[in-house]
Amino acid sequence: MTLQNPLWLFVIASAICVVGIFFSFKQMVSNIVSSEYSQELFAKEFERFIVRLAAIEAVPVLLIAFGILQIFGSFQIIDHPVVEPVVPLIVTLLIMAFGAVNIFLTRMQIQQDPHLTDSAKRYVANQSIIVLALVNALPLISLVFCMMVLTGSV
């Protein structure tokens, strides 16, 4: 089976990744906010987040692998049509912006909560930077492949 534009696999993978990681981050933050300060709680919540992250990333990684196989010709037909990369590129950028904006909004909401301890606020601020990197990792791979197709590298 071949897709007319395998770059949409990258877009779908990016969307699954960003939305899944964002909601997992929100869940981790809400668990931290709803309980008392404890270093053990922070460690336990981060461990849960990493486990959820691994589960969330499984399907997008498979989609990326399948998209790479299609782009580099394993499943292509000889007369493969020209792939239009502009729309998937724009959608991927919008997905990345969605993730970044929502993570920063969550962080700002926590920073402005007067009932939270400074330790909890620092923890969420540090974790938001880590999550921002994680949420943009897979979409960056999508952007690279879109740019490769746009410049004719593949």
mmCIF file of C-alpha atoms in Angstrom:
data_model
loop_
_atom_site.group_PDB
_atom_site.id
_atom_site.type_symbol
_atom_site.label_atom_id
_atom_site.label_comp_id
_atom_site.label_asym_id
_atom_site.label_seq_id
_atom_site.Cartn_x
_atom_site.Cartn_y
_atom_site.Cartn_z
ATOM 1 C CA MET A 1 0.000 0.000 0.000
ATOM 2 C CA THR A 2 1.316 3.444 -0.877
ATOM 3 C CA LEU A 3 0.021 6.792 0.198
ATOM 4 C CA GLN A 4 -0.210 9.657 -2.249
ATOM 5 C CA ASN A 5 1.605 11.858 0.279
ATOM 6 C CA PRO A 6 3.481 9.932 2.992
ATOM 7 C CA LEU A 7 4.258 13.207 4.789
ATOM 8 C CA TRP A 8 0.761 13.033 6.278
ATOM 9 C CA LEU A 9 1.969 10.052 8.309
ATOM 10 C CA PHE A 10 4.472 12.409 9.922
ATOM 11 C CA VAL A 11 1.735 14.956 10.601
ATOM 12 C CA ILE A 12 -0.501 12.339 12.217
ATOM 13 C CA ALA A 13 2.410 11.057 14.299
ATOM 14 C CA SER A 14 3.221 14.605 15.403
ATOM 15 C CA ALA A 15 -0.376 15.286 16.395
ATOM 16 C CA ILE A 16 -0.657 12.074 18.419
ATOM 17 C CA CYS A 17 2.652 12.797 20.117
ATOM 18 C CA VAL A 18 1.972 16.439 20.988
ATOM 19 C CA VAL A 19 -1.585 15.941 22.212
ATOM 20 C CA GLY A 20 -0.726 12.805 24.177
ATOM 21 C CA ILE A 21 2.316 14.286 25.889
ATOM 22 C CA PHE A 22 0.476 17.506 26.676
ATOM 23 C CA PHE A 23 -2.414 15.707 28.360
ATOM 24 C CA SER A 24 0.014 13.483 30.234
ATOM 25 C CA PHE A 25 1.854 16.606 31.443
ATOM 26 C CA LYS A 26 -1.454 18.171 32.526
ATOM 27 C CA GLN A 27 -2.284 15.028 34.474
ATOM 28 C CA MET A 28 1.133 15.053 36.176
ATOM 29 C CA VAL A 29 0.744 18.727 37.101
ATOM 30 C CA SER A 30 -2.778 18.252 38.446
ATOM 31 C CA ASN A 31 -1.598 15.351 40.598
ATOM 32 C CA ILE A 32 1.200 17.505 42.004
ATOM 33 C CA VAL A 33 -1.101 20.462 42.629
ATOM 34 C CA SER A 34 -3.775 18.382 44.345
ATOM 35 C CA SER A 35 -1.421 16.862 46.933
ATOM 36 C CA GLU A 36 1.012 18.040 49.579
ATOM 37 C CA TYR A 37 4.652 18.746 48.813
ATOM 38 C CA SER A 38 6.794 15.637 48.873
ATOM 39 C CA GLN A 39 9.982 14.811 47.016
ATOM 40 C CA GLU A 40 8.768 11.208 46.798
ATOM 41 C CA LEU A 41 5.543 12.387 45.168
ATOM 42 C CA PHE A 42 7.480 14.366 42.564
ATOM 43 C CA ALA A 43 9.650 11.358 41.754
ATOM 44 C CA LYS A 44 6.631 9.048 41.574
ATOM 45 C CA GLU A 45 4.694 11.420 39.313
ATOM 46 C CA PHE A 46 7.681 11.848 37.002
ATOM 47 C CA GLU A 47 8.073 8.070 36.812
ATOM 48 C CA ARG A 48 4.403 7.734 35.858
ATOM 49 C CA PHE A 49 4.850 10.455 33.259
ATOM 50 C CA ILE A 50 7.792 8.621 31.668
ATOM 51 C CA VAL A 51 5.793 5.366 31.500
ATOM 52 C CA ARG A 52 2.873 7.199 29.858
ATOM 53 C CA LEU A 53 5.332 8.898 27.513
ATOM 54 C CA ALA A 54 6.671 5.539 26.342
ATOM 55 C CA ALA A 55 3.145 4.303 25.687
ATOM 56 C CA ILE A 56 2.184 7.491 23.854
ATOM 57 C CA GLU A 57 5.283 7.426 21.624
ATOM 58 C CA ALA A 58 4.799 3.829 20.421
ATOM 59 C CA VAL A 59 2.305 4.480 17.626
ATOM 60 C CA PRO A 60 3.914 7.722 16.355
ATOM 61 C CA VAL A 61 7.306 6.017 16.091
ATOM 62 C CA LEU A 62 5.743 3.263 13.974
ATOM 63 C CA LEU A 63 4.053 5.875 11.773
ATOM 64 C CA ILE A 64 7.356 7.711 11.339
ATOM 65 C CA ALA A 65 9.110 4.467 10.398
ATOM 66 C CA PHE A 66 6.417 3.621 7.859
ATOM 67 C CA GLY A 67 6.600 7.152 6.425
ATOM 68 C CA ILE A 68 10.377 6.918 6.084
ATOM 69 C CA LEU A 69 10.021 3.614 4.260
ATOM 70 C CA GLN A 70 7.540 5.183 1.874
ATOM 71 C CA ILE A 71 9.642 8.282 1.246
ATOM 72 C CA PHE A 72 12.833 6.369 0.561
ATOM 73 C CA GLY A 73 11.204 3.961 -1.822
ATOM 74 C CA SER A 74 10.623 0.642 -0.096
ATOM 75 C CA PHE A 75 6.924 0.783 -0.868
ATOM 76 C CA GLN A 76 6.917 3.255 -3.745
ATOM 77 C CA ILE A 77 5.663 2.551 -7.229
ATOM 78 C CA ILE A 78 8.062 3.430 -10.061
ATOM 79 C CA ASP A 79 5.943 6.374 -11.255
ATOM 80 C CA HIS A 80 5.409 7.885 -7.825
ATOM 81 C CA PRO A 81 3.597 11.233 -8.044
ATOM 82 C CA VAL A 82 5.278 14.407 -6.850
ATOM 83 C CA VAL A 83 4.640 14.925 -3.144
ATOM 84 C CA GLU A 84 3.435 18.340 -1.999
ATOM 85 C CA PRO A 85 5.217 19.127 1.302
ATOM 86 C CA VAL A 86 3.950 22.653 2.024
ATOM 87 C CA VAL A 87 0.619 21.853 3.676
ATOM 88 C CA PRO A 88 2.049 19.075 5.912
ATOM 89 C CA LEU A 89 4.887 21.447 6.834
ATOM 90 C CA ILE A 90 2.462 24.190 7.884
ATOM 91 C CA VAL A 91 0.245 21.771 9.809
ATOM 92 C CA THR A 92 3.274 20.362 11.636
ATOM 93 C CA LEU A 93 4.364 23.873 12.609
ATOM 94 C CA LEU A 94 0.862 24.586 13.908
ATOM 95 C CA ILE A 95 0.920 21.359 15.930
ATOM 96 C CA MET A 96 4.261 22.366 17.449
ATOM 97 C CA ALA A 97 2.901 25.809 18.289
ATOM 98 C CA PHE A 98 -0.168 24.239 19.908
ATOM 99 C CA GLY A 99 2.012 22.103 22.174
ATOM 100 C CA ALA A 100 4.373 24.924 23.145
ATOM 101 C CA VAL A 101 1.600 27.432 23.857
ATOM 102 C CA ASN A 102 -0.390 25.003 25.973
ATOM 103 C CA ILE A 103 2.640 23.921 27.997
ATOM 104 C CA PHE A 104 3.545 27.538 28.710
ATOM 105 C CA LEU A 105 -0.071 28.372 29.605
ATOM 106 C CA THR A 106 -0.111 25.477 32.060
ATOM 107 C CA ARG A 107 3.196 26.642 33.517
ATOM 108 C CA MET A 108 1.939 30.213 33.895
ATOM 109 C CA GLN A 109 -1.238 29.006 35.553
ATOM 110 C CA ILE A 110 0.795 27.068 38.119
ATOM 111 C CA GLN A 111 3.229 29.951 38.682
ATOM 112 C CA GLN A 112 0.334 32.286 39.504
ATOM 113 C CA ASP A 113 -1.342 29.930 41.988
ATOM 114 C CA PRO A 114 -0.834 31.478 45.452
ATOM 115 C CA HIS A 115 -1.647 28.220 47.260
ATOM 116 C CA LEU A 116 1.298 26.254 45.872
ATOM 117 C CA THR A 117 4.671 26.011 47.525
ATOM 118 C CA ASP A 118 7.752 27.424 45.844
ATOM 119 C CA SER A 119 9.131 23.896 45.510
ATOM 120 C CA ALA A 120 6.089 22.753 43.545
ATOM 121 C CA LYS A 121 6.277 25.832 41.316
ATOM 122 C CA ARG A 122 9.988 25.255 40.632
ATOM 123 C CA TYR A 123 9.344 21.578 39.912
ATOM 124 C CA VAL A 124 6.592 22.364 37.406
ATOM 125 C CA ALA A 125 8.741 25.076 35.787
ATOM 126 C CA ASN A 126 11.642 22.647 35.356
ATOM 127 C CA GLN A 127 9.401 19.863 34.101
ATOM 128 C CA SER A 128 7.708 22.170 31.610
ATOM 129 C CA ILE A 129 11.052 22.835 29.933
ATOM 130 C CA ILE A 130 11.741 19.099 29.713
ATOM 131 C CA VAL A 131 8.237 18.424 28.394
ATOM 132 C CA LEU A 132 8.600 21.195 25.826
ATOM 133 C CA ALA A 133 11.670 19.447 24.440
ATOM 134 C CA LEU A 134 9.895 16.079 24.460
ATOM 135 C CA VAL A 135 6.762 17.446 22.828
ATOM 136 C CA ASN A 136 8.750 18.990 19.965
ATOM 137 C CA ALA A 137 11.129 16.072 19.339
ATOM 138 C CA LEU A 138 8.931 14.041 17.018
ATOM 139 C CA PRO A 139 7.481 17.060 15.167
ATOM 140 C CA LEU A 140 11.060 18.184 14.487
ATOM 141 C CA ILE A 141 11.655 14.872 12.725
ATOM 142 C CA SER A 142 8.541 15.576 10.669
ATOM 143 C CA LEU A 143 9.814 19.055 9.818
ATOM 144 C CA VAL A 144 13.152 17.650 8.687
ATOM 145 C CA PHE A 145 11.485 15.212 6.309
ATOM 146 C CA CYS A 146 9.128 17.898 4.999
ATOM 147 C CA MET A 147 12.111 20.157 4.340
ATOM 148 C CA MET A 148 13.992 17.301 2.662
ATOM 149 C CA VAL A 149 11.081 16.712 0.317
ATOM 150 C CA LEU A 150 10.643 20.461 -0.243
ATOM 151 C CA THR A 151 14.305 20.907 -1.227
ATOM 152 C CA GLY A 152 14.332 17.745 -3.334
ATOM 153 C CA SER A 153 16.829 15.865 -1.156
ATOM 154 C CA VAL A 154 14.713 12.717 -1.402
#
